[in-house]
Short mmCIF file of C-alpha atoms and ligand atoms in Angstrom, two decimals:
data_model
loop_
_atom_site.label_atom_id
_atom_site.label_comp_id
_atom_site.label_asym_id
_atom_site.label_seq_id
_atom_site.Cartn_x
_atom_site.Cartn_y
_atom_site.Cartn_z
CA MET A 7 -23.89 -39.14 -87.70
CA LEU A 8 -21.67 -39.49 -84.79
CA VAL A 9 -20.30 -36.36 -83.28
CA LEU A 10 -17.86 -36.48 -80.25
CA LEU A 11 -17.82 -33.75 -77.58
CA GLY A 12 -14.30 -32.76 -76.18
CA VAL A 13 -15.29 -30.86 -73.19
CA SER A 14 -12.09 -29.46 -71.31
CA GLY A 15 -12.28 -27.67 -68.16
CA GLY A 16 -12.75 -24.11 -68.48
CA ILE A 17 -15.67 -22.36 -66.96
CA ALA A 18 -17.61 -22.64 -70.21
CA ALA A 19 -18.14 -26.06 -69.65
CA TYR A 20 -21.44 -25.88 -69.16
CA LYS A 21 -22.15 -24.00 -72.79
CA ALA A 22 -21.25 -27.30 -73.80
CA VAL A 23 -24.49 -28.88 -72.22
CA HIS A 24 -26.34 -26.94 -74.75
CA ILE A 25 -24.18 -28.07 -77.85
CA ALA A 26 -25.08 -32.01 -76.72
CA ARG A 27 -28.29 -30.87 -76.71
CA GLY A 28 -28.41 -29.10 -80.07
CA LEU A 29 -26.49 -32.05 -81.84
CA LEU A 30 -29.07 -34.36 -80.58
CA ALA A 31 -31.83 -32.73 -81.67
CA ALA A 32 -30.64 -32.50 -85.22
CA GLY A 33 -30.20 -36.08 -84.99
CA HIS A 34 -26.42 -37.19 -84.15
CA ASP A 35 -25.37 -39.83 -81.50
CA VAL A 36 -23.25 -38.07 -79.57
CA ARG A 37 -20.14 -38.75 -77.02
CA VAL A 38 -19.06 -36.24 -74.39
CA LEU A 39 -15.20 -37.06 -73.65
CA PRO A 40 -14.98 -34.58 -70.65
CA THR A 41 -11.68 -33.63 -68.94
CA ARG A 42 -10.79 -34.50 -65.72
CA GLY A 43 -10.62 -30.92 -65.03
CA ALA A 44 -14.26 -30.52 -66.81
CA LEU A 45 -15.77 -33.26 -64.81
CA THR A 46 -15.60 -31.28 -62.08
CA MET A 47 -17.25 -28.43 -63.96
CA VAL A 48 -20.23 -30.49 -65.08
CA GLY A 49 -20.40 -33.88 -63.74
CA SER A 50 -21.20 -36.97 -65.84
CA ALA A 51 -24.28 -37.86 -64.46
CA THR A 52 -25.66 -34.91 -66.45
CA TRP A 53 -23.68 -36.21 -69.81
CA GLU A 54 -24.89 -39.68 -69.30
CA GLY A 55 -28.37 -38.20 -68.34
CA ILE A 56 -28.26 -36.00 -71.80
CA THR A 57 -26.23 -38.96 -74.09
CA GLY A 58 -27.40 -41.86 -73.07
CA HIS A 59 -24.13 -42.99 -73.13
CA PRO A 60 -21.34 -43.94 -70.40
CA VAL A 61 -18.95 -41.09 -69.81
CA THR A 62 -15.67 -41.14 -68.69
CA ASP A 63 -12.23 -39.77 -68.57
CA GLY A 64 -10.01 -42.26 -68.15
CA VAL A 65 -8.47 -43.85 -71.32
CA PHE A 66 -7.84 -47.16 -69.03
CA ASP A 67 -11.32 -47.41 -67.97
CA ALA A 68 -12.75 -49.02 -71.54
CA PRO A 69 -9.35 -49.76 -73.16
CA SER A 70 -10.91 -49.99 -76.82
CA ALA A 71 -12.76 -47.03 -76.49
CA HIS A 72 -10.98 -44.27 -78.02
CA VAL A 73 -10.44 -46.66 -81.10
CA GLU A 74 -13.82 -47.11 -81.86
CA LEU A 75 -15.42 -44.21 -81.05
CA GLY A 76 -11.91 -42.00 -82.93
CA ARG A 77 -12.69 -44.55 -85.95
CA SER A 78 -16.31 -44.24 -86.40
CA ALA A 79 -16.82 -40.13 -85.47
CA ASP A 80 -18.45 -37.96 -88.31
CA LEU A 81 -17.21 -34.86 -86.60
CA PHE A 82 -14.99 -34.33 -83.43
CA ILE A 83 -15.97 -30.97 -81.25
CA LEU A 84 -13.50 -29.72 -79.23
CA ALA A 85 -16.04 -26.79 -76.47
CA PRO A 86 -14.50 -25.20 -74.68
CA ALA A 87 -10.57 -25.90 -75.81
CA THR A 88 -8.29 -24.61 -72.77
CA ALA A 89 -4.99 -23.33 -73.57
CA HIS A 90 -4.10 -27.09 -71.99
CA THR A 91 -5.89 -29.26 -73.90
CA LEU A 92 -5.16 -27.50 -77.07
CA ALA A 93 -1.32 -28.04 -76.18
CA ARG A 94 -1.58 -31.56 -75.68
CA LEU A 95 -3.56 -31.89 -79.26
CA ALA A 96 -0.90 -29.59 -81.09
CA HIS A 97 1.74 -32.10 -79.12
CA GLY A 98 -0.30 -35.38 -79.95
CA PHE A 99 -0.63 -36.30 -76.35
CA ALA A 100 -2.83 -39.52 -75.52
CA ASP A 101 -2.86 -38.98 -71.63
CA ASP A 102 -6.67 -39.35 -71.64
CA LEU A 103 -9.52 -40.53 -73.33
CA LEU A 104 -10.23 -37.05 -75.13
CA THR A 105 -6.99 -37.02 -76.21
CA ALA A 106 -6.39 -40.81 -77.09
CA THR A 107 -9.81 -40.33 -79.40
CA ALA A 108 -8.33 -37.38 -80.77
CA LEU A 109 -5.25 -38.83 -82.16
CA MET A 110 -7.37 -41.78 -83.58
CA ALA A 111 -9.96 -39.65 -85.37
CA THR A 112 -9.42 -38.70 -89.25
CA CYS A 113 -12.62 -37.22 -89.21
CA PRO A 114 -12.82 -32.97 -88.96
CA VAL A 115 -11.49 -31.46 -85.65
CA LEU A 116 -13.80 -28.48 -84.78
CA VAL A 117 -12.16 -26.37 -81.32
CA ALA A 118 -13.83 -23.36 -79.82
CA PRO A 119 -11.10 -21.73 -77.60
CA ALA A 120 -11.91 -20.30 -73.87
CA MET A 121 -9.48 -18.78 -72.35
CA HIS A 122 -8.21 -15.70 -70.37
CA THR A 123 -6.87 -12.97 -72.78
CA GLN A 124 -3.72 -13.24 -71.92
CA MET A 125 -3.40 -16.93 -72.11
CA TRP A 126 -4.86 -16.64 -75.05
CA GLN A 127 -2.07 -14.59 -76.53
CA ASN A 128 0.64 -16.21 -75.11
CA PRO A 129 2.86 -16.85 -78.06
CA ALA A 130 2.88 -20.74 -76.45
CA THR A 131 -1.30 -20.91 -77.10
CA GLN A 132 -0.45 -19.04 -80.06
CA ALA A 133 2.16 -21.71 -81.53
CA ASN A 134 -0.03 -24.49 -80.60
CA LEU A 135 -2.94 -22.92 -82.45
CA ALA A 136 -1.20 -22.41 -85.77
CA THR A 137 -0.08 -26.03 -85.27
CA LEU A 138 -3.71 -27.42 -85.14
CA ILE A 139 -4.68 -25.24 -88.14
CA SER A 140 -1.52 -25.83 -90.39
CA ARG A 141 -3.10 -29.89 -89.98
CA GLY A 142 -6.43 -28.87 -91.23
CA VAL A 143 -8.30 -28.11 -87.59
CA HIS A 144 -11.23 -25.63 -87.42
CA VAL A 145 -11.41 -23.24 -85.10
CA ILE A 146 -14.26 -21.04 -84.11
CA GLY A 147 -13.84 -18.02 -81.72
CA PRO A 148 -12.70 -17.33 -79.55
CA GLU A 149 -14.77 -13.32 -78.98
CA ALA A 150 -14.68 -10.89 -76.68
CA GLY A 151 -16.86 -10.86 -73.37
CA PRO A 152 -16.97 -11.65 -69.57
CA LEU A 153 -14.51 -13.64 -68.64
CA ALA A 154 -13.78 -15.97 -65.70
CA GLY A 155 -13.58 -14.03 -62.42
CA GLY A 156 -15.45 -10.78 -63.69
CA ASP A 157 -12.51 -10.38 -66.27
CA SER A 158 -13.57 -9.32 -69.60
CA GLY A 159 -11.57 -9.38 -73.11
CA LEU A 160 -10.47 -11.60 -75.78
CA GLY A 161 -11.01 -15.39 -74.94
CA ARG A 162 -14.46 -16.15 -74.47
CA MET A 163 -16.12 -19.27 -76.29
CA SER A 164 -18.22 -18.19 -79.19
CA GLU A 165 -21.80 -19.30 -78.67
CA PRO A 166 -22.89 -22.83 -78.71
CA ASP A 167 -25.81 -21.81 -81.18
CA ASP A 168 -22.28 -20.83 -83.49
CA VAL A 169 -20.90 -23.60 -82.71
CA LEU A 170 -23.30 -25.72 -83.61
CA ALA A 171 -23.72 -23.79 -86.85
CA ARG A 172 -20.24 -24.70 -87.60
CA ALA A 173 -20.39 -28.39 -86.91
CA GLN A 174 -23.41 -28.32 -88.90
CA GLU A 175 -21.34 -27.10 -91.69
CA LEU A 176 -18.97 -29.56 -91.36
CA LEU A 177 -21.02 -32.48 -90.80
CA SER A 178 -22.55 -31.46 -94.59
CA PRO A 179 -20.98 -33.35 -97.29
CA VAL A 180 -18.48 -31.75 -99.39
CA PRO A 181 -19.15 -31.22 -102.99
CA GLN A 182 -16.48 -33.11 -104.93
CA ASP A 183 -16.44 -30.22 -107.61
CA LEU A 184 -13.14 -30.82 -108.10
CA ALA A 185 -13.05 -34.42 -108.34
CA GLY A 186 -10.02 -35.35 -110.80
CA VAL A 187 -9.02 -31.86 -111.44
CA ARG A 188 -5.33 -30.98 -111.52
CA VAL A 189 -4.22 -27.82 -109.21
CA LEU A 190 -1.12 -26.53 -108.73
CA ILE A 191 -0.62 -23.76 -106.12
CA THR A 192 2.16 -21.78 -105.15
CA ALA A 193 2.64 -20.81 -101.40
CA GLY A 194 4.74 -18.39 -99.37
CA GLY A 195 7.32 -15.48 -100.05
CA THR A 196 10.21 -16.12 -102.09
CA ARG A 197 14.05 -15.31 -100.74
CA GLU A 198 16.56 -14.15 -102.97
CA PRO A 199 19.87 -14.49 -101.47
CA ILE A 200 22.25 -11.55 -100.62
CA ASP A 201 25.55 -13.55 -99.52
CA PRO A 202 25.63 -16.79 -97.55
CA VAL A 203 23.52 -15.63 -94.78
CA ARG A 204 21.32 -12.89 -95.68
CA PHE A 205 18.39 -12.93 -98.20
CA LEU A 206 16.01 -10.26 -99.34
CA GLY A 207 12.85 -11.98 -98.60
CA ASN A 208 8.89 -10.47 -97.56
CA ARG A 209 6.35 -10.95 -94.93
CA SER A 210 4.06 -13.77 -96.79
CA SER A 211 2.93 -16.53 -94.61
CA GLY A 212 2.10 -19.01 -96.81
CA ARG A 213 -1.01 -19.57 -95.29
CA GLN A 214 -3.69 -18.40 -98.02
CA GLY A 215 -1.87 -21.08 -100.39
CA PHE A 216 -1.87 -23.68 -97.76
CA ALA A 217 -5.58 -23.12 -97.21
CA LEU A 218 -6.08 -23.35 -100.82
CA ALA A 219 -4.67 -26.56 -100.88
CA ARG A 220 -6.46 -28.21 -98.30
CA ALA A 221 -9.78 -26.94 -99.30
CA SER A 222 -8.94 -28.28 -103.05
CA GLN A 223 -7.78 -31.64 -101.60
CA ARG A 224 -10.99 -31.36 -99.74
CA ARG A 225 -13.14 -31.33 -103.07
CA GLY A 226 -11.41 -34.12 -104.59
CA ALA A 227 -8.64 -32.16 -106.74
CA GLU A 228 -5.44 -34.01 -107.24
CA VAL A 229 -2.96 -30.82 -105.25
CA THR A 230 0.35 -30.06 -106.06
CA VAL A 231 2.45 -26.97 -103.74
CA VAL A 232 5.12 -25.25 -104.48
CA ALA A 233 6.15 -23.59 -101.53
CA ALA A 234 8.86 -20.53 -101.28
CA HIS A 235 9.23 -19.77 -96.90
CA VAL A 236 6.71 -20.16 -95.03
CA ASP A 237 5.60 -19.64 -90.97
CA VAL A 238 3.09 -22.65 -91.15
CA SER A 239 3.87 -26.57 -91.75
CA ALA A 240 2.03 -27.75 -94.98
CA PRO A 241 -1.07 -29.74 -95.31
CA VAL A 242 -0.32 -31.63 -98.29
CA GLU A 243 3.08 -32.87 -99.60
CA THR A 244 5.17 -29.97 -101.15
CA ILE A 245 8.10 -29.05 -103.32
CA PRO A 246 10.13 -26.50 -101.30
CA VAL A 247 11.93 -23.57 -102.91
CA GLU A 248 13.68 -20.53 -102.22
CA SER A 249 14.24 -18.36 -104.93
CA THR A 250 12.52 -16.68 -107.88
CA ALA A 251 14.43 -18.38 -110.18
CA GLN A 252 13.34 -21.79 -108.02
CA MET A 253 9.71 -21.03 -108.13
CA ARG A 254 9.60 -20.20 -111.48
CA ALA A 255 11.43 -23.24 -112.97
CA ALA A 256 9.29 -25.89 -110.77
CA VAL A 257 5.88 -23.96 -111.68
CA LEU A 258 7.00 -24.10 -115.49
CA GLU A 259 7.81 -28.13 -115.57
CA ARG A 260 4.23 -28.59 -114.25
CA GLN A 261 2.06 -26.01 -116.08
CA GLU A 262 1.57 -28.36 -118.81
CA ARG A 263 -0.11 -30.91 -116.94
CA SER A 264 -2.06 -28.76 -114.37
CA ASP A 265 -5.59 -27.99 -115.31
CA VAL A 266 -5.61 -25.05 -112.44
CA ILE A 267 -2.69 -22.98 -111.03
CA ILE A 268 -2.39 -20.64 -108.52
CA MET A 269 -0.58 -18.36 -107.71
CA ALA A 270 -0.58 -17.55 -104.17
CA ALA A 271 3.21 -16.91 -103.55
CA ALA A 272 4.49 -13.50 -102.76
CA VAL A 273 6.79 -13.77 -105.73
CA ALA A 274 10.21 -11.31 -105.13
CA ASP A 275 10.21 -8.66 -107.73
CA TYR A 276 14.26 -8.12 -108.06
CA ARG A 277 17.01 -10.24 -107.20
CA VAL A 278 20.48 -9.60 -106.59
CA ALA A 279 23.13 -8.86 -109.16
CA ALA A 280 25.78 -9.93 -107.57
CA ILE A 281 25.37 -12.87 -104.96
CA SER A 282 28.30 -12.58 -102.77
CA ASP A 283 30.44 -16.06 -102.28
CA SER A 284 31.40 -14.73 -98.71
CA LYS A 285 29.07 -13.08 -95.99
CA MET A 286 29.48 -9.57 -96.76
CA LYS A 287 31.57 -6.76 -94.03
CA LYS A 288 29.79 -4.47 -92.67
CA GLN A 289 30.75 -0.83 -94.55
CA ASP A 290 29.67 2.50 -93.60
CA SER A 291 27.23 2.38 -96.27
CA LEU A 292 25.93 -0.33 -99.21
CA SER A 293 24.35 -0.63 -102.01
CA ILE A 294 23.22 -3.59 -103.67
CA GLU A 295 21.94 -3.85 -107.42
CA LEU A 296 19.20 -5.43 -108.22
CA GLU A 297 17.89 -7.22 -111.53
CA LYS A 298 14.70 -7.47 -111.93
CA ASN A 299 13.20 -11.36 -111.71
CA PRO A 300 10.52 -12.97 -114.76
CA ASP A 301 7.30 -12.96 -113.91
CA ILE A 302 6.23 -15.80 -113.35
CA LEU A 303 2.18 -15.32 -113.72
CA ARG A 304 2.75 -13.43 -117.11
CA GLU A 305 4.45 -16.25 -118.05
CA LEU A 306 2.15 -18.76 -117.43
CA VAL A 307 -0.55 -16.71 -119.53
CA GLU A 308 2.24 -16.62 -122.64
CA ARG A 309 2.19 -20.18 -122.40
CA ARG A 310 -1.30 -21.26 -121.66
CA ARG A 311 -2.73 -24.37 -123.08
CA ASP A 312 -6.74 -24.75 -123.70
CA GLY A 313 -8.85 -25.12 -120.81
CA GLN A 314 -6.29 -23.96 -118.28
CA ILE A 315 -7.59 -21.65 -115.20
CA LEU A 316 -4.82 -19.18 -113.94
CA VAL A 317 -5.07 -17.31 -110.94
CA GLY A 318 -3.00 -14.69 -109.63
CA PHE A 319 -3.58 -12.78 -106.22
CA ALA A 320 -2.90 -9.00 -105.86
CA ALA A 321 -2.16 -7.50 -102.19
CA GLU A 322 -2.15 -3.93 -102.76
CA THR A 323 -2.20 -0.29 -101.33
CA GLY A 324 -3.66 2.96 -102.24
CA ASP A 325 -0.75 5.39 -102.66
CA LYS A 326 -1.05 9.52 -104.46
CA ASP A 327 -1.57 8.14 -107.91
CA ALA A 328 -4.66 5.33 -107.66
CA SER A 329 -5.96 3.74 -104.62
CA ALA A 330 -5.55 -0.02 -104.18
CA ALA A 331 -8.64 -1.23 -106.30
CA GLU A 332 -6.95 1.03 -109.47
CA HIS A 333 -4.03 -0.44 -108.80
CA ALA A 334 -5.70 -4.04 -108.59
CA ALA A 335 -7.72 -3.36 -111.99
CA ALA A 336 -4.83 -2.06 -113.70
CA LYS A 337 -2.60 -5.56 -112.26
CA ALA A 338 -5.37 -8.09 -113.75
CA ARG A 339 -5.68 -6.33 -117.12
CA ARG A 340 -1.65 -6.33 -117.14
CA LYS A 341 -1.02 -9.90 -115.94
CA GLY A 342 -4.21 -11.39 -118.11
CA ALA A 343 -4.68 -14.14 -115.45
CA ASP A 344 -8.45 -15.41 -115.33
CA LEU A 345 -8.95 -14.43 -111.90
CA LEU A 346 -7.18 -11.87 -109.57
CA ALA A 347 -7.67 -12.01 -106.20
CA PHE A 348 -6.89 -8.68 -104.77
CA ASN A 349 -6.93 -7.70 -101.30
CA GLU A 350 -6.00 -4.50 -99.41
CA VAL A 351 -2.81 -4.49 -97.16
CA SER A 352 -1.58 -2.15 -94.50
CA GLN A 353 0.92 -2.94 -91.34
CA THR A 354 -1.69 -4.95 -89.59
CA LYS A 355 -3.82 -6.14 -92.84
CA GLY A 356 -3.63 -9.32 -95.05
CA PHE A 357 -0.45 -10.85 -93.54
CA GLY A 358 -0.55 -14.11 -91.40
CA ASP A 359 -3.58 -15.64 -89.45
CA VAL A 360 -6.16 -13.02 -89.88
CA PRO A 361 -9.52 -12.89 -91.61
CA ASN A 362 -8.64 -11.80 -95.11
CA ALA A 363 -11.23 -9.95 -97.42
CA VAL A 364 -11.25 -10.26 -101.57
CA THR A 365 -12.16 -9.29 -104.46
CA LEU A 366 -11.67 -11.40 -107.21
CA LEU A 367 -11.24 -9.59 -110.91
CA ASP A 368 -11.44 -11.30 -114.15
CA SER A 369 -8.97 -10.50 -117.29
CA GLU A 370 -10.55 -7.15 -117.67
CA GLY A 371 -10.00 -5.97 -114.46
CA ALA A 372 -13.61 -6.00 -113.78
CA ALA A 373 -15.22 -7.57 -110.16
CA VAL A 374 -16.61 -11.29 -110.52
CA SER A 375 -17.47 -11.96 -106.93
CA SER A 376 -15.64 -10.88 -103.59
CA ALA A 377 -15.22 -13.21 -100.19
CA SER A 378 -14.52 -12.09 -96.89
CA GLY A 379 -13.66 -13.88 -93.56
CA THR A 380 -10.78 -16.83 -92.49
CA LYS A 381 -8.15 -17.60 -95.31
CA ASP A 382 -10.02 -20.81 -95.56
CA GLU A 383 -13.20 -19.29 -96.19
CA VAL A 384 -11.56 -16.96 -98.79
CA ALA A 385 -10.16 -20.00 -100.55
CA GLU A 386 -13.09 -21.84 -100.90
CA ALA A 387 -14.86 -18.82 -102.37
CA ILE A 388 -12.00 -18.94 -105.07
CA LEU A 389 -12.43 -22.32 -105.60
CA ASP A 390 -16.48 -21.92 -106.22
CA GLU A 391 -15.52 -19.33 -109.22
CA ILE A 392 -13.09 -22.00 -110.52
CA VAL A 393 -15.66 -24.45 -110.49
CA ARG A 394 -17.90 -21.92 -112.43
CA MET A 395 -15.45 -21.18 -115.08
CA ARG A 396 -14.92 -24.89 -115.80
N1 CTP B 8 4.02 -12.85 -109.58
C1 CTP B 8 4.86 -13.65 -110.28
N2 CTP B 8 5.84 -13.70 -110.56
C2 CTP B 8 6.51 -12.41 -110.34
C3 CTP B 8 6.05 -11.47 -109.35
C4 CTP B 8 4.07 -11.61 -109.65
O1 CTP B 8 4.15 -14.90 -110.82
N3 CTP B 8 7.66 -11.91 -110.26
C5 CTP B 8 2.72 -13.28 -109.42
C6 CTP B 8 2.26 -13.50 -107.98
O2 CTP B 8 2.12 -14.35 -107.64
C7 CTP B 8 0.84 -13.27 -107.88
C8 CTP B 8 0.51 -11.92 -108.85
O3 CTP B 8 1.98 -12.42 -109.97
O4 CTP B 8 0.02 -14.30 -107.64
C9 CTP B 8 0.55 -10.24 -108.95
O5 CTP B 8 2.03 -10.21 -107.42
P1 CTP B 8 2.48 -8.89 -107.23
O6 CTP B 8 3.61 -9.42 -106.51
O7 CTP B 8 1.12 -8.55 -106.82
O8 CTP B 8 2.59 -8.25 -108.76
P2 CTP B 8 3.81 -7.67 -109.50
O9 CTP B 8 3.70 -7.53 -111.03
O10 CTP B 8 4.62 -7.76 -109.10
O11 CTP B 8 3.32 -6.00 -109.66
P3 CTP B 8 3.74 -5.21 -108.35
O12 CTP B 8 4.35 -3.79 -109.63
O13 CTP B 8 2.55 -4.23 -107.60
O14 CTP B 8 4.92 -5.62 -107.51
#
C-alpha cells in the first residue's frame, strides 16, 4: 500500500524516521512529504536514503506529484503535526507539496499533533482540530511528557510505535458488515423556544451521533442523520431540526424505511407551554410553565416493525436514590429499546471532545458489553453489537 508521510517542522520530526522505517518494514511504499521547516530538522538525504524516493517540499518542483500521490495514496499520516500545518489543513491551504497533496487525497488521514501545551490548548488550534475531526480525520495524541526547550506538559507527539499501530488499523480493510442497511441517527441537542431570541437547550455537542454516522457509512450503511443543535460540522448530509417536535416528526416519518434507528440526540424533555411572540422583558422574577414533550424513543418502540433495531442513549448521574448504573438499568426497562448505551456524566465527563465510556444494556437492563475510548471507538463498539443482533 502507498502511505504518504507528511512531516511538519517540530522537534519530533526525527521520530518520523522511525515511523517511515516501520511502514517500510511492514511492506508499504512510503513517500515522505516534509514541510520547509521539517527539512531544517531532518534533511531530504535522510528521507531519500530511507524510502528510495526523491523528496521535495515545493508543489512546483514536480507539478503533478500532488495529484498522482494524492490519488493513489491508501493512507496519509501527518507526524509530527504542528499547530501551523494543522491550521493549513483545516483551512484547505495548498501552499506546499504536503498540503496540496492532502487536499487531493481521499484516503484516511491520521494526524499526530506535537506542540507546546499552550499552543495545543489555544482555542484556534482546538477549533482547527475540531474542524478536521468533523471531516473524519483521525487524531492520535498528543500525550503529556517532556517538550522542546526543557518544558514538560501535554503536547508531546505519541510514540512512533503507537502511530504505526494506528496506521496499520487504518490500512486494514473496513468490514462492510452494514452494507445496504438503512441507519437513521439523531444527533445534537434539541432547543425549545421561549421567545424569538431565547431557548431552553442542553450541552450535547453532536459528536457521538456524528461518530456513529461516520462509522456506519464506512461499514457500508445508508445513513440519514437528523441533527438538532450541534457544535461540530456534520460528516454526512443531515436533516436539520430545532425542537423536539420537529425531531419527532422527522424521525417518525422515516421509521418505516429504517432498519436501525439510533437516538443519540439529547432530547429536551419539556417545552415552553406558551411561547412568547415578542421578546420577553426583564421582570423581578419569572416563572415559565413547561409541558412534557413526547418521548420519541418510546414511540419508536411502540411502532417498531419486525427486524428493526432501536438504540437509545442514557447519560446518567448518581443521586441519593440510586447509582448512575441503577438509573440506567431502570431506563433500559422503561424504554424497551434493543440497546441502551449508558454513560456516566458529570460537569467534566461525557460532553464535548473527550473520551467516553459506555455500557450497552439490553431491554431488560442487563449489560451486554462495554466500550471506552474516543467517540469513534464507542461508535464502532455500538455498531459491532448491532451487527451481532441482526
Ligand atoms: N429520548 C427521546 N425522547 C425524549 C427524551 C429522550 O427519544 N423526549 C431518547 C434520547 O434520545 C435517548 C433516550 O431517549 O436515546 C434517553 O434519553 P434521556 O433524556 O436519558 O431519557 P428520559 O426518558 O428523558 O429520562 P430522564 O428522566 O433521565 O430525563
